[in-house]
Tab-separated table of C-alpha atoms in Angstrom:
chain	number	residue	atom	x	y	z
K	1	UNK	CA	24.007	-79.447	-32.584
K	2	UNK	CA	24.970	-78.213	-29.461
K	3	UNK	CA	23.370	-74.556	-29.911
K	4	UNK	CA	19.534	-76.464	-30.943
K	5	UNK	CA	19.899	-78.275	-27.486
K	6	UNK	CA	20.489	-74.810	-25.867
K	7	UNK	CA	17.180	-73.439	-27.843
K	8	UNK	CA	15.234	-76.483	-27.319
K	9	UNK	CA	15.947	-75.811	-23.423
K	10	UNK	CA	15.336	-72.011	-23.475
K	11	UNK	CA	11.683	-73.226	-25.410
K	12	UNK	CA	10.793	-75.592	-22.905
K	13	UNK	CA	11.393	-73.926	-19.474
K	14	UNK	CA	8.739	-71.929	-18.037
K	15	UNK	CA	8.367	-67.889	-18.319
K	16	UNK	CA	8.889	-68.062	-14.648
K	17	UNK	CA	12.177	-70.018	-14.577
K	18	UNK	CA	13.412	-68.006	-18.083
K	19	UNK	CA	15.986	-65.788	-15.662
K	20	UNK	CA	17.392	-68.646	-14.416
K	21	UNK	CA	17.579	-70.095	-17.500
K	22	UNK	CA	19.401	-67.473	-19.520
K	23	UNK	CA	22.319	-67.527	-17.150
K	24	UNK	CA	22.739	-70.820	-17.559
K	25	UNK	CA	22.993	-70.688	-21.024
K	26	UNK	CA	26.401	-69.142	-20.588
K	27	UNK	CA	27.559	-72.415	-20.075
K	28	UNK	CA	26.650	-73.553	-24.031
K	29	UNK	CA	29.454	-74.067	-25.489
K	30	UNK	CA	30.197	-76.507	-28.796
K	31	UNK	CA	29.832	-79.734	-26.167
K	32	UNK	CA	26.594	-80.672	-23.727
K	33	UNK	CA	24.408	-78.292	-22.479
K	34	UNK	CA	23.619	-79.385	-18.921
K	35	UNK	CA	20.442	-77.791	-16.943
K	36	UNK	CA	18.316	-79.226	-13.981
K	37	UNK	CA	15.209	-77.261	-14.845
K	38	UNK	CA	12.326	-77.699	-11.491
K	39	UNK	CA	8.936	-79.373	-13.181
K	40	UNK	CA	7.268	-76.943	-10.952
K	41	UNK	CA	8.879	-73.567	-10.465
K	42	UNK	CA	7.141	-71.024	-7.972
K	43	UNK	CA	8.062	-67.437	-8.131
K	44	UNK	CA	6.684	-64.607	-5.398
K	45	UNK	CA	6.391	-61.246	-6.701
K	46	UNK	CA	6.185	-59.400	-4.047
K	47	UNK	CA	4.471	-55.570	-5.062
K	48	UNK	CA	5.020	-52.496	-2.836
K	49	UNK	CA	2.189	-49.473	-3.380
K	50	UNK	CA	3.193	-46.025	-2.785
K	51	UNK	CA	0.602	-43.838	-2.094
K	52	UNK	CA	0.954	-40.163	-2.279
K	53	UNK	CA	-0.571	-37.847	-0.194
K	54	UNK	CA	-1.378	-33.858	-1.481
K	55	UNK	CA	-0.873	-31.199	1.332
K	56	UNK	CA	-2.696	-27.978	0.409
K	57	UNK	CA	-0.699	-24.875	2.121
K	58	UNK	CA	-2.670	-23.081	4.280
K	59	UNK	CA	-4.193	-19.884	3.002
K	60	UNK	CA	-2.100	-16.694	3.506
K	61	UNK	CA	-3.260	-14.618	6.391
K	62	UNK	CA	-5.894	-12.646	5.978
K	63	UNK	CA	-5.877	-8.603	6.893
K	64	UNK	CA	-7.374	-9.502	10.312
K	65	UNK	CA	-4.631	-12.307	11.078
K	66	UNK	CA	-1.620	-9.607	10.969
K	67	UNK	CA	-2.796	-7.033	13.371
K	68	UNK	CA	-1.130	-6.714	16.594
K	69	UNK	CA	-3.102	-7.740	19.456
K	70	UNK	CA	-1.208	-5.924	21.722
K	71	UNK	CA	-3.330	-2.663	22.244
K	72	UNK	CA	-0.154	-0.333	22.061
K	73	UNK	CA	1.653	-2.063	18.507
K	74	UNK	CA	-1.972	-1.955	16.999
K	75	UNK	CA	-1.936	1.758	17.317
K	76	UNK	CA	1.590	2.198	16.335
K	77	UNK	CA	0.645	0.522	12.840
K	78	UNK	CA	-1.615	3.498	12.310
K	79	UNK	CA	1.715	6.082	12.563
K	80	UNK	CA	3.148	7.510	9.470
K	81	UNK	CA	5.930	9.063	10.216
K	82	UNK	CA	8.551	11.385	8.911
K	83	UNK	CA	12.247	10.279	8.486
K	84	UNK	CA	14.810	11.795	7.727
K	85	UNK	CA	18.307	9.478	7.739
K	86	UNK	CA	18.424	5.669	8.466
K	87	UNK	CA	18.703	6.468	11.942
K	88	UNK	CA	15.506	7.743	12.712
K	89	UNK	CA	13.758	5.314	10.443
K	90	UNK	CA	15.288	2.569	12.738
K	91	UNK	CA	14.150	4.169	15.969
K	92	UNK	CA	10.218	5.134	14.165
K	93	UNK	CA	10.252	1.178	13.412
K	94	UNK	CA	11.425	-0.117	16.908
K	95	UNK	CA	8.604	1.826	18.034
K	96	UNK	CA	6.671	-0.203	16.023
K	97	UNK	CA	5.026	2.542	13.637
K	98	UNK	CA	3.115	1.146	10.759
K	99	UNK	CA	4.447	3.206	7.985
K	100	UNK	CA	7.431	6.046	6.946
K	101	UNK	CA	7.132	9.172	5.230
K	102	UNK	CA	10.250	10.300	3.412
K	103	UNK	CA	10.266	13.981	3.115
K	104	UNK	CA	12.287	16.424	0.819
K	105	UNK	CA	14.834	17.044	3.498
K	106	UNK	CA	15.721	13.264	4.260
K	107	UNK	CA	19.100	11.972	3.059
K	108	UNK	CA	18.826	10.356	-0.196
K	109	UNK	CA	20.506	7.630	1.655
K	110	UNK	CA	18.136	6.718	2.977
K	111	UNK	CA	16.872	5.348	-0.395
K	112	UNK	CA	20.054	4.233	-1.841
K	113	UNK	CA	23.146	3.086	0.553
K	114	UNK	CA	23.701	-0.215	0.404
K	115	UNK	CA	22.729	-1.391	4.060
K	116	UNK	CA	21.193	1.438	5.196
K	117	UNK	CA	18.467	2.126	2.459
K	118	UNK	CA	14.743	1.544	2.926
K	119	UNK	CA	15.224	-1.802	1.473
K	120	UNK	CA	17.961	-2.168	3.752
K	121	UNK	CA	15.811	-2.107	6.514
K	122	UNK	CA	12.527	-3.970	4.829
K	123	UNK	CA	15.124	-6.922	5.137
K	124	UNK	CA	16.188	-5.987	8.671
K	125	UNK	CA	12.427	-5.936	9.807
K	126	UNK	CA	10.392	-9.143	9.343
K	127	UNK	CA	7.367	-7.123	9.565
K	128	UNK	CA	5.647	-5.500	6.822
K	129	UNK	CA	5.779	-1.372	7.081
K	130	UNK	CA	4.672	1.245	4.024
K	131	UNK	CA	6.816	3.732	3.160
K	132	UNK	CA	5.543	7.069	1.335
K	133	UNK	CA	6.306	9.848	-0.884
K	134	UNK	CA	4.749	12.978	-2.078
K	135	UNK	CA	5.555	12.263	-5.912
K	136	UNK	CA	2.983	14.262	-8.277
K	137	UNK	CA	5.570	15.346	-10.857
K	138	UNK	CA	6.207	19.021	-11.841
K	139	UNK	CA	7.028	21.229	-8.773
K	140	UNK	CA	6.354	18.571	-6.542
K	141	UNK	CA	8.961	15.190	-7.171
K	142	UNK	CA	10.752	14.564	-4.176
K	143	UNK	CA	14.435	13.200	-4.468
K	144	UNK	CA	14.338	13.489	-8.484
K	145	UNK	CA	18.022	12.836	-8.662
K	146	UNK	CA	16.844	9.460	-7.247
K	147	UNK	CA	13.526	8.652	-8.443
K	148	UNK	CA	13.625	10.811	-11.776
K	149	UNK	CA	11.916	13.896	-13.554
K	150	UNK	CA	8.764	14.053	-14.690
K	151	UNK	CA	6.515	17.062	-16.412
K	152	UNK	CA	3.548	18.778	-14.233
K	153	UNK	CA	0.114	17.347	-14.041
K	154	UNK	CA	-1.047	20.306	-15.605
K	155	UNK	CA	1.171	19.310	-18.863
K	156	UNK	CA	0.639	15.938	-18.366
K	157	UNK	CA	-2.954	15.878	-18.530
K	158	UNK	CA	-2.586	16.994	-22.597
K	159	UNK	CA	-0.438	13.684	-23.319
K	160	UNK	CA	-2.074	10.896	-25.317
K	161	UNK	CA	-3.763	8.625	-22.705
K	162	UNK	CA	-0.653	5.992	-23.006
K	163	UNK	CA	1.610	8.826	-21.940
K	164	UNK	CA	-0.146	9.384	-18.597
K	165	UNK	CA	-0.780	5.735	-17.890
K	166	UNK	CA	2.990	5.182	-18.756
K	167	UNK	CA	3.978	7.931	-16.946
K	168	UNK	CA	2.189	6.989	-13.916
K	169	UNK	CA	3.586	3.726	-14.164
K	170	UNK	CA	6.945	4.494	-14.635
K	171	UNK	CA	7.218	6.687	-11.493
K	172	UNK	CA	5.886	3.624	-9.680
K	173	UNK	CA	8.671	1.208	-10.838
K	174	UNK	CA	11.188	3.549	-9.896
K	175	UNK	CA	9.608	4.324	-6.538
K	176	UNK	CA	9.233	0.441	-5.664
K	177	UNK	CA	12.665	-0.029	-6.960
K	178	UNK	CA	13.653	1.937	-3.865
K	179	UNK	CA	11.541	0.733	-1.605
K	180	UNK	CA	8.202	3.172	-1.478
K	181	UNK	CA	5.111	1.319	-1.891
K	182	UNK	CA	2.467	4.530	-1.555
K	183	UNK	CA	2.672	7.666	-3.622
K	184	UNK	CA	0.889	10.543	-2.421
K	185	UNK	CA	-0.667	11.511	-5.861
K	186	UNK	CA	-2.415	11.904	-7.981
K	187	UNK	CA	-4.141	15.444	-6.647
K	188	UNK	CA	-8.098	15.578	-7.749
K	189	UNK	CA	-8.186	19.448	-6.190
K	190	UNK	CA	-10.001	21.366	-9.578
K	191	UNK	CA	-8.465	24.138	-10.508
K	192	UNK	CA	-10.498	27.267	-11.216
K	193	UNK	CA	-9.936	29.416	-8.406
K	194	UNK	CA	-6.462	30.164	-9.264
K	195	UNK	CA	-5.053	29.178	-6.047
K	196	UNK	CA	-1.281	29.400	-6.084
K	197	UNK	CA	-0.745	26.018	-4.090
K	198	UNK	CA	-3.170	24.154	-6.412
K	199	UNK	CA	-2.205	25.475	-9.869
K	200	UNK	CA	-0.120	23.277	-12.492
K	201	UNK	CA	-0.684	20.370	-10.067
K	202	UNK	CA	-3.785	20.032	-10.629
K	203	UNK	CA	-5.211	18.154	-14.311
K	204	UNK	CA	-7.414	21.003	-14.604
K	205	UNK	CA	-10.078	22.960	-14.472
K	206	UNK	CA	-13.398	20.353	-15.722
K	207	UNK	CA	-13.910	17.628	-12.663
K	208	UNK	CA	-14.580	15.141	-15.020
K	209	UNK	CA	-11.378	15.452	-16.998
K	210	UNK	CA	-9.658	15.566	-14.042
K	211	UNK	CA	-10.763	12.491	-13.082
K	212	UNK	CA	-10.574	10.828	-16.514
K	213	UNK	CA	-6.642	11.790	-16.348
K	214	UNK	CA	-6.202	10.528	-12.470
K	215	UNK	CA	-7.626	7.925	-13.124
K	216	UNK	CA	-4.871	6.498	-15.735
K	217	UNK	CA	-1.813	8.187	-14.239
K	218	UNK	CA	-3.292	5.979	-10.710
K	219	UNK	CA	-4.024	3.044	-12.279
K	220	UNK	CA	0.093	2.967	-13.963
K	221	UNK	CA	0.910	3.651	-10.167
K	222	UNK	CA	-1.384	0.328	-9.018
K	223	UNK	CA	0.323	-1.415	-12.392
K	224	UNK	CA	4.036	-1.033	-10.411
K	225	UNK	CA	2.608	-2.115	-7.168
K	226	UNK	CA	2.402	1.123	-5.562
K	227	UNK	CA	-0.806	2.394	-4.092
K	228	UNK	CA	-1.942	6.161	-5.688
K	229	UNK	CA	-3.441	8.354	-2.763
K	230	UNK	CA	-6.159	10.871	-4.522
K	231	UNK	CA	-6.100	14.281	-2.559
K	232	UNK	CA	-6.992	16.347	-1.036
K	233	UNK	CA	-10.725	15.092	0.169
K	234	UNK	CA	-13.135	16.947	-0.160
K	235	UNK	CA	-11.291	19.370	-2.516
K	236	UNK	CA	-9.092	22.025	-2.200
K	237	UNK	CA	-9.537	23.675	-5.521
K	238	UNK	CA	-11.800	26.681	-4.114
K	239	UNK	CA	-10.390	27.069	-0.757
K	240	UNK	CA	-9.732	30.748	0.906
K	241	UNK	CA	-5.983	29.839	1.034
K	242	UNK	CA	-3.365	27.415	1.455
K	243	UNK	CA	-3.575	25.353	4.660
K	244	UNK	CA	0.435	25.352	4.642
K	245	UNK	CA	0.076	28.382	6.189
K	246	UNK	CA	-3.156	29.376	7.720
K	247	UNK	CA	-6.713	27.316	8.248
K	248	UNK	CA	-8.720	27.745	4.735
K	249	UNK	CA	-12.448	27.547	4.397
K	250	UNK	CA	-13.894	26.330	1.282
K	251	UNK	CA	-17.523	27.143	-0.685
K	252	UNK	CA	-20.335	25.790	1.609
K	253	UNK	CA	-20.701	21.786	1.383
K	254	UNK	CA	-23.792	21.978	-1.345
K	255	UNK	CA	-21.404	23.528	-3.312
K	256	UNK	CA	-18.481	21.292	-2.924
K	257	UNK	CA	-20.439	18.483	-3.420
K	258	UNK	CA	-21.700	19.807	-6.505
K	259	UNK	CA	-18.491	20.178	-8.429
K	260	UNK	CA	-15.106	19.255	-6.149
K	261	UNK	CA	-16.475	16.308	-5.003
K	262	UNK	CA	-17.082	15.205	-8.975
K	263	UNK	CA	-13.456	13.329	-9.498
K	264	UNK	CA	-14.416	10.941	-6.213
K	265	UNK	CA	-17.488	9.677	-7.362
K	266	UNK	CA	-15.972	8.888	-10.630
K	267	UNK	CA	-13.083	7.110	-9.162
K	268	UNK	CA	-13.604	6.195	-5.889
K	269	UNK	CA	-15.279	3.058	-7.554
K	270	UNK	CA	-13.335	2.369	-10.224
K	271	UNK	CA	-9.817	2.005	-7.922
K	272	UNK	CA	-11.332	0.662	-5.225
K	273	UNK	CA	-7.381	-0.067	-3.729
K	274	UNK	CA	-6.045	3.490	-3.541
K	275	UNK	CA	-6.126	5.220	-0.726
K	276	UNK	CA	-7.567	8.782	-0.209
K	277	UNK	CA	-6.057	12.336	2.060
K	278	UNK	CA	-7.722	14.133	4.299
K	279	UNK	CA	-7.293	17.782	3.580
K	280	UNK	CA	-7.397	20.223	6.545
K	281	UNK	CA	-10.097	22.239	4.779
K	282	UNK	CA	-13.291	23.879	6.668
K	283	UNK	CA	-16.222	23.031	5.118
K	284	UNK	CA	-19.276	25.178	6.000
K	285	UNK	CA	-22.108	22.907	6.733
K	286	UNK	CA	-19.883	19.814	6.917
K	287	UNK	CA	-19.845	18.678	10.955
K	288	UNK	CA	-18.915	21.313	13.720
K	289	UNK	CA	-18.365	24.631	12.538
K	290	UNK	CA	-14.770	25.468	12.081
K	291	UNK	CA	-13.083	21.699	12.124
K	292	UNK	CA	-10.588	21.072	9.928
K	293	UNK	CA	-12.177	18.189	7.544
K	294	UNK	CA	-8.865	15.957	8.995
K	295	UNK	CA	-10.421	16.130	12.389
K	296	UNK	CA	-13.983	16.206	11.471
K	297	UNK	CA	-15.994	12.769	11.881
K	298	UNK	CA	-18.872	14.345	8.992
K	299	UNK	CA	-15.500	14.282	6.486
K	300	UNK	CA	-15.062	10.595	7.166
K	301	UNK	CA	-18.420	9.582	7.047
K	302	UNK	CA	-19.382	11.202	3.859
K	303	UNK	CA	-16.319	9.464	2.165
K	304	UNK	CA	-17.169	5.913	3.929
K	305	UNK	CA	-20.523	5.975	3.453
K	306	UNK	CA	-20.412	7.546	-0.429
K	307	UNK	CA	-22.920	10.129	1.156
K	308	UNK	CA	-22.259	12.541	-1.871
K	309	UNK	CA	-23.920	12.881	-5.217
K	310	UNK	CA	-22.734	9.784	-7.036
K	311	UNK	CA	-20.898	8.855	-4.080
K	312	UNK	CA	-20.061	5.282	-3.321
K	313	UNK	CA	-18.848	4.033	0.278
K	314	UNK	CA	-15.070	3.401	0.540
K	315	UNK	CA	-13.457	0.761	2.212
K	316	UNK	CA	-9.716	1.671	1.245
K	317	UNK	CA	-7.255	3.755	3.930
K	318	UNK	CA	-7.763	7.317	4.164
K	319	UNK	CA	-4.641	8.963	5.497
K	320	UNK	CA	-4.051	12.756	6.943
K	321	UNK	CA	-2.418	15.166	5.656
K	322	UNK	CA	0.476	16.144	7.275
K	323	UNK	CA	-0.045	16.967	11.454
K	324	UNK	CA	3.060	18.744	11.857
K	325	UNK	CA	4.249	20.489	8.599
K	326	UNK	CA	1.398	22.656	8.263
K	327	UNK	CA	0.890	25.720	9.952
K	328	UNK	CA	-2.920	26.215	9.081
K	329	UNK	CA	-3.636	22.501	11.330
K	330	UNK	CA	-0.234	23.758	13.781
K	331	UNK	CA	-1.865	27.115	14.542
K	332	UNK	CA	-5.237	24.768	15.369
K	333	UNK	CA	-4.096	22.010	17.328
K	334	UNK	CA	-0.817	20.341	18.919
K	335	UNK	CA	0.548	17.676	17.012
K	336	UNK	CA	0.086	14.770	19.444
K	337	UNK	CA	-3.681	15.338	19.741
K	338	UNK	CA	-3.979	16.252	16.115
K	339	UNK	CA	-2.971	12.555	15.525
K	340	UNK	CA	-5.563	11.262	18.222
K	341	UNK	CA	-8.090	13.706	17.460
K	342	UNK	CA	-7.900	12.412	13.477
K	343	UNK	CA	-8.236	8.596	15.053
K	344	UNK	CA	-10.854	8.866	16.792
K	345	UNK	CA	-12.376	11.463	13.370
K	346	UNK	CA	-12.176	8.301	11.601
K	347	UNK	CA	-8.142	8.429	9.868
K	348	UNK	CA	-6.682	4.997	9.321
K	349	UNK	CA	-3.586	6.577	9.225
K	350	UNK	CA	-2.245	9.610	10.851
K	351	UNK	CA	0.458	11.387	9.108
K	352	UNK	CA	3.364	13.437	10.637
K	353	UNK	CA	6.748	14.895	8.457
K	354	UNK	CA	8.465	16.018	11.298
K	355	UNK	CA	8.707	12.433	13.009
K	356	UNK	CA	8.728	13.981	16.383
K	357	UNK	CA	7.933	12.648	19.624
K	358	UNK	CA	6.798	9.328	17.840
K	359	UNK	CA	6.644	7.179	21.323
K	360	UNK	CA	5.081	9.764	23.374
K	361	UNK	CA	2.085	10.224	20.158
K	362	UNK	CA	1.584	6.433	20.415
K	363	UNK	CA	1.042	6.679	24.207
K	364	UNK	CA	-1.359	9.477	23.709
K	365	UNK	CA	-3.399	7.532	21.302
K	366	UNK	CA	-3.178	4.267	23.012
K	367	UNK	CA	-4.294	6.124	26.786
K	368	UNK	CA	-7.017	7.616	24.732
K	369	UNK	CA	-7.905	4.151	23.576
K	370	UNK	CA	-7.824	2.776	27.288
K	371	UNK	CA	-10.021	5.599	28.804
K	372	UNK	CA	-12.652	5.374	26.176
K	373	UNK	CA	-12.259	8.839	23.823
K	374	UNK	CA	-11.427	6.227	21.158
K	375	UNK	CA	-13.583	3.041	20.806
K	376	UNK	CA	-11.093	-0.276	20.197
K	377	UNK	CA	-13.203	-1.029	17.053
K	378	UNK	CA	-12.496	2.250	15.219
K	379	UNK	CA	-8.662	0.799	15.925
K	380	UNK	CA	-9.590	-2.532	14.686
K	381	UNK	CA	-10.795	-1.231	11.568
K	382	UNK	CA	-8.177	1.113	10.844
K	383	UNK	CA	-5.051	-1.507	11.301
K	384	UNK	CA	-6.896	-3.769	9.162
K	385	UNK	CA	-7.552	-1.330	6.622
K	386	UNK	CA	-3.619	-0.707	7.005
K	387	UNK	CA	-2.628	-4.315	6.827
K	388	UNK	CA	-5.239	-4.802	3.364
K	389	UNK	CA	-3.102	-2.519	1.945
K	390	UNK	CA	0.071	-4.021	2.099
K	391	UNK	CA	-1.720	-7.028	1.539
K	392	UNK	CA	-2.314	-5.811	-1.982
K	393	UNK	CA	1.072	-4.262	-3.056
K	394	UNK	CA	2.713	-7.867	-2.249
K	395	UNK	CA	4.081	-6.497	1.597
C-alpha cells in the first residue's frame, strides 16, 4: 500500500517539482509517505549562450614584406658566397649575405657535424638564407661521400624517363636533407662542338632532347624542394673555349639564338620557379662588344623579356656564374666590381666561390647604390626575386 501512495505522489506532482520529488521518495518506506508538494511551483532556468568567434591568421608575408629596408642588408641578400668551414659561413651570414655556396674544397662538416652543419646554423639564424651546390652528376657531384653518386648527364639522358625524373629527385632529397635548397644543374649547354668543359655534362647534342631530358631531371629537383638552376645562359655549347680559364666568344647572336638558345624557350615556361646562370660568354652582336654576357645588360634583357625565338619573359632569379673562380671573368675584371658591375647588368644574385672580402663587396655595391650607378629599383627587384624563391622551397 505504501509503495501506490509513493506512485500516486510521483504522478501527481508537476514536471517542474519531479527533482524534488524523487529525493523525497527516499523516505518510502513500508509506513506513510509524507510530502508537502507547493500547488504552484516556479522554476528559473537560467540559459548562458556561448558564442564563438573565428580568427582567420593573417596571410604569410608576401616576397615584398621580407626584404630588408635597410639599404645595406637589402644588398647583402643578393651575395652568394663561397664557404668553406662553419666559420666562415657564420661570419658571410653576420654580414647579412643572402645565400652560401659550398664549394668542393669546403669541409664536409660543414654539411654534417652536429652543431656546426648548415642546418646547424639555419636554426641559429632566424632568417631565411639559400645555400647552393654545383651537383650535375658525373664529373661534377660535389661532396659525393655526403650527398651520393650519380651517373653523367650524358648517360643519364638514355635512362627511361622515370630514371631521370627519379634521379633528379633523389639528388634533391639528399641535398635538402643537408641543408642545400638550390642545385646548380641541370646544364642546357648543347654539345656539338666537342668542347672539353661541356662534354658528358651535357644531355646532348639535339636542343630539343636536351631540353626534353632537363626538363624531368629539374622538375625531380623542384619535387624535393630544391630549386634546379639551367646553365649556362645563353649557351656555352659552341664557345671558343672554356671561360675557367680565358674569356670565350661564342657563334654570333643569330646563331645562338637559332639553336643554343632552343632548351630555354622550351623550358623557361614550363618551370617557371627555377632559376637560370649567367655564363661569362661573349656574344657577338649581343650588347657592347666584348662584355662578358654576366656583365652585359642585352644578356639580361633578352632572358627577361623572352626576346628570343620562342622566348618567353622570365620572372625567376638569374644568378652569376662564379666572380672569383674563373680566370676568363678574373683576367676581365676585379672581383668586387664584377659583383656590382653584374647588379647593376641586371643579376639577382651575384655569385663568388672564394668568399673573399664579403663586407668590403657589400659596401661597394651599396656606395654604388647611394651615388646612383645602380638604380634602388633594380635592388628592389632583385631581393624580391631572392626572397620568392625561398618563398617557394618552404624557407
Amino acid at each position: 500500500m505504501a509503495r501506490s501512495r509513493c506512485a500516486t505522489a510521483v504522478a501527481a506532482i508537476s514536471a517542474a517539482a519531479a527533482v524534488a520529488a524523487c529525493a523525497a521518495l527516499t523516505a518510502c518506506s513500508g509506513g506513510t509517505f509524507q510530502a508537502t508538494v507547493e500547488s504552484t511551483a516556479t522554476v528559473t532556468s537560467t540559459v548562458t549562450s556561448t558564442t564563438t568567434t573565428t580568427t582567420t591568421p593573417p596571410p604569410p608575408p608576401g616576397p615584398e614584406d621580407r626584404v630588408p629596408h635597410d639599404l645595406r642588408a637589402k644588398v647583402a641578400s643578393l651575395m652568394v658566397v663561397g664557404v668553406s668551414d662553419y666559420n666562415q659561413a657564420r661570419a658571410a651570414l653576420d654580414q647579412g649575405v643572402g645565400g652560401l655556396f659550398i664549394p668542393s674544397w669546403a669541409d664536409p662538416g660543414l654539411l654534417v657535424e652536429p652543431g656546426r652543419s648548415i642546418n646547424a646554423l639555419r636554426e641559429e639564424y632566424a632568417r631565411p638564407f639559400s645555400v647552393a651546390v654545383d651537383f650535375e652528376g658525373g664529373r661534377v657531384q660535389r661532396h659525393q661521400q655526403i650527398f651520393g653518386t650519380w651517373m653523367p648527364p650524358r648517360a643519364l639522358a638514355g635512362q627511361p624517363d622515370a630514371v631521370v625524373q627519379g634521379s633528379g629527385y633523389d639528388i634533391g632529397r639528399s641535398l635538402r636533407a643537408h641543408g642545400v635548397n638550390v642545385d646548380y644543374a641541370p646544364l642546357l649547354d648543347v654539345d656539338v662542338a666537342g668542347l672539353p668543359v661541356v662534354g658528358d655534362r651535357s644531355f646532348g647534342a639535339d636542343p630539343n632532347e636536351v631540353a626534353r631530358i632537363g626538363g624531368l631531371f629539374s622538375q625531380g629537383l623542384i619535387d624535393a624542394g630544391v630549386t634546379p638552376t639551367f646553365k649556362h645562359f645563353p649557351g656555352h655549347g659552341r664557345a671558343s673555349g672554356d671561360t675557367h680559364t680565358a674569356l670565350a666568344t661564342t657563334p654570333p647572336l643569330w646563331e645562338v639564338e637559332a639553336f643554343d638558345l632552343k632548351p630555354y624557350a622550351v623550358l623557361l615556361p614550363q618551370r617557371p620557379k627555377a632559376s637560370v646562370m649567367m655564363g661569362h660568354m661573349i656574344v657577338p652582336g649581343l650588347g657592347p662588344d666584348g662584355v662578358p654576357s654576366s656583365l652585359n645588360p642585352e644578356a639580361y634583357r633578352i632572358l627577361r623579356e623572352g626576346d628570343y625565338p620562342g622566348g618567353a619573359p622570365f620572372e625567376g632569379v638569374v644568378v652569376t656564374d662564379d666572380l672569383s673562380g674563373m680566370r676568363g671573368l678574373t683576367d676581365y675584371r676585379p672581383t668586387a666590381d664584377a659583383v656590382r658591375d653584374a647588379i647593376a647588368a641586371g643579376a639577382d644574385q651575384a655569385l663568388w666561390s672564394s668568399g673573399e672580402d664579403v663586407g668590403y663587396i657589400i659596401d661597394t655595391v651599396t656606395a654604388a647604390v647611394q651615388q646612383g650607378a645602380i638604380a634602388p629599383e633594380r635592388v628592389d627587384a632583385a631581393a624580391t626575386r631572392v626572397q620568392q624563391q625561398l618563398i617557394d622551397v618552404g624557407l
